[in-house]
Coordinates of C-alpha atoms in Angstrom, one line a residue:
F1 CA 6.5 20.7 315.8
L2 CA 9.7 22.6 315.7
S3 CA 10.2 24.8 318.8
S4 CA 10.6 27.8 316.5
V5 CA 6.9 27.6 315.4
Q6 CA 5.5 26.9 318.9
P7 CA 4.7 29.7 321.3
Q8 CA 6.8 29.6 324.5
I9 CA 4.9 28.7 327.6
V10 CA 6.4 30.2 330.8
V11 CA 5.3 29.1 334.3
D12 CA 6.3 31.4 337.2
G13 CA 9.1 32.8 335.2
K14 CA 10.5 29.4 334.0
R15 CA 10.2 28.3 330.4
V16 CA 8.5 24.9 329.9
N17 CA 11.2 23.0 328.0
K18 CA 10.2 19.5 329.0
E19 CA 6.8 17.8 329.2
R20 CA 6.1 14.2 330.2
I21 CA 3.3 12.7 328.2
I22 CA 0.8 11.0 330.4
R23 CA -2.0 10.4 327.9
A24 CA -2.5 10.3 324.1
A25 CA -5.6 9.6 322.1
F26 CA -6.8 9.9 318.6
D27 CA -10.5 10.1 317.7
G28 CA -10.1 12.2 314.6
I29 CA -8.4 14.9 316.7
L30 CA -5.0 14.0 318.2
T31 CA -5.0 14.9 321.9
I32 CA -1.8 14.7 324.0
T33 CA -1.8 15.5 327.7
S34 CA 1.5 16.1 329.5
E35 CA 2.8 17.1 332.9
T36 CA 5.4 19.7 333.6
P37 CA 7.8 20.0 336.5
F38 CA 6.0 23.3 337.5
G39 CA 2.6 22.0 338.8
V40 CA 0.6 22.5 335.6
S41 CA -0.5 20.1 332.9
I42 CA -0.7 21.0 329.2
E43 CA -3.2 19.4 326.8
R44 CA -2.7 19.8 323.1
A45 CA -5.5 18.9 320.7
I46 CA -4.3 19.0 317.1
F47 CA -6.6 18.9 314.0
P48 CA -6.8 20.2 310.4
A49 CA -9.0 23.2 310.0
P50 CA -11.9 22.2 307.7
D51 CA -12.3 25.6 306.1
Q52 CA -8.8 27.1 306.2
A53 CA -5.3 26.1 305.0
A54 CA -4.2 25.6 308.6
L55 CA -3.3 23.0 311.1
V56 CA -4.8 24.1 314.5
E57 CA -3.7 23.2 318.0
R58 CA -5.8 23.9 321.0
I59 CA -3.6 24.3 324.1
T60 CA -5.2 24.0 327.5
I61 CA -3.0 24.8 330.5
R62 CA -4.3 23.6 333.9
A63 CA -3.0 24.3 337.4
L64 CA -2.8 21.1 339.5
D65 CA -0.7 21.4 342.5
G66 CA -2.7 23.7 344.9
N67 CA -0.7 26.8 344.1
T68 CA -1.4 29.9 342.1
H69 CA 0.8 30.1 339.0
Q70 CA 1.6 33.0 336.6
I71 CA 1.4 31.7 333.0
E72 CA 2.9 33.5 330.1
I73 CA 2.3 32.5 326.5
V74 CA 4.8 34.1 324.1
P75 CA 3.9 33.9 320.4
S76 CA 6.6 32.5 318.2
G77 CA 6.3 35.1 315.4
Y78 CA 7.2 32.3 313.0
I79 CA 7.0 33.4 309.3
K80 CA 8.7 31.7 306.3
T81 CA 8.4 32.7 302.7
T82 CA 9.1 30.2 300.0
P83 CA 11.1 31.2 296.8
A84 CA 8.8 32.4 294.1
A85 CA 10.5 30.2 291.4
R86 CA 9.5 27.1 293.3
G87 CA 5.7 27.9 293.7
V88 CA 3.0 27.3 291.2
T89 CA 1.7 30.8 291.6
G90 CA 4.8 32.5 293.1
S91 CA 5.8 32.7 296.8
Y92 CA 3.9 31.2 299.6
Q93 CA 4.0 32.1 303.3
L94 CA 3.9 29.7 306.2
Y95 CA 3.2 31.3 309.6
S96 CA 2.1 30.5 313.1
A97 CA -0.5 32.6 315.0
L98 CA -1.7 32.6 318.5
S99 CA -5.4 33.2 319.3
D100 CA -7.1 35.6 321.6
S101 CA -9.2 34.5 324.6
F102 CA -12.2 33.9 322.2
G103 CA -10.3 31.5 319.9
H104 CA -10.0 34.1 317.1
I105 CA -6.9 33.9 315.0
E106 CA -5.6 37.2 313.6
P107 CA -3.4 37.3 310.5
Y108 CA -0.6 39.2 312.2
P109 CA 1.3 38.5 315.4
T110 CA -0.3 39.0 318.7
D111 CA 1.4 40.2 321.9
Q112 CA 2.5 38.0 324.8
Q113 CA -0.4 36.9 327.0
T114 CA -0.1 36.6 330.8
F115 CA -2.6 34.9 333.2
F116 CA -2.8 33.8 336.8
L117 CA -4.2 30.3 337.4
Q118 CA -5.3 29.0 340.8
N119 CA -5.6 25.2 341.5
G120 CA -8.0 23.5 339.2
Q121 CA -8.3 26.5 336.9
S122 CA -7.4 26.4 333.2
I123 CA -6.9 28.6 330.2
E124 CA -7.3 27.7 326.6
R125 CA -5.6 29.2 323.5
Y126 CA -5.3 28.1 319.9
V127 CA -2.2 28.1 317.7
A128 CA -2.8 28.0 313.9
H129 CA 0.0 26.9 311.6
C130 CA -1.1 28.5 308.3
A131 CA -0.2 28.5 304.7
C132 CA -1.2 31.0 302.0
R133 CA 0.1 32.9 299.0
A134 CA 2.6 35.6 300.1
G135 CA 0.7 38.7 301.2
E136 CA -2.7 36.9 301.6
R137 CA -3.1 36.2 305.3
F138 CA -6.5 35.3 306.8
A139 CA -8.3 35.6 310.1
F140 CA -10.7 32.9 311.4
S141 CA -12.2 31.4 314.5
A142 CA -10.2 28.4 315.6
K143 CA -12.9 27.5 318.0
K144 CA -15.5 27.3 315.2
Q145 CA -13.0 25.2 313.1
E146 CA -12.8 22.7 316.0
Q147 CA -16.6 22.5 316.2
K148 CA -16.7 21.9 312.5
R149 CA -14.0 19.2 312.7
R150 CA -16.0 17.5 315.6
A151 CA -19.2 17.6 313.5
F152 CA -17.4 16.1 310.6
I153 CA -16.0 13.3 312.8
A154 CA -19.5 12.6 314.2
E155 CA -20.9 12.5 310.7
M156 CA -18.2 10.0 309.5
R157 CA -18.9 7.8 312.5
Q158 CA -22.6 7.7 311.7
S159 CA -22.2 7.0 308.0
L160 CA -19.1 4.8 308.0
R161 CA -19.5 1.9 310.3
L162 CA -17.7 -1.4 309.8
E163 CA -19.4 -4.4 311.2
T164 CA -17.5 -7.7 311.2
P165 CA -17.4 -10.8 313.4
E166 CA -14.2 -9.3 314.8
P167 CA -14.9 -6.5 317.4
E168 CA -11.2 -5.5 317.4
L169 CA -11.3 -4.8 313.7
D170 CA -14.5 -2.8 314.1
A171 CA -12.9 -0.7 316.9
M172 CA -9.8 0.1 314.7
M173 CA -12.1 1.4 311.9
A174 CA -13.8 3.7 314.4
F175 CA -10.4 5.4 314.9

């Protein structure tokens, strides 16, 4: 994503500008785990919301180096309104929203969030990149959207199974 739509992650007063990817996986949800130079890892799980016009990202920040870290998450406040003449039903709004500690996405910007993480502890927040008609924002539970996405993936795996003499081909069909 563009940095302008992502929340800023700050560790011990230093903005995380660079992450080194150590693992990536796709099982119907794209999960990317990275290390930072500040002793914390960041895992991002990205998926479409089944019931909302949103792309959701679960961000898990974990302390790894034996130290206690102050973590700040600063919402981007990103909002873009499209020209009314270019939309089928007028203007549309694209915006990014940061969840609260329960995974709930509010339709309007939230405040900066600050935490302290000890070694091995983690925090989890969701970012929703939403689209709607101008003036029609919505609230929802990103955590429930992830549960619904996982249920859909499990259902697809049960009902769509490719069986061929080639195990590699079967594995590719299973994501």
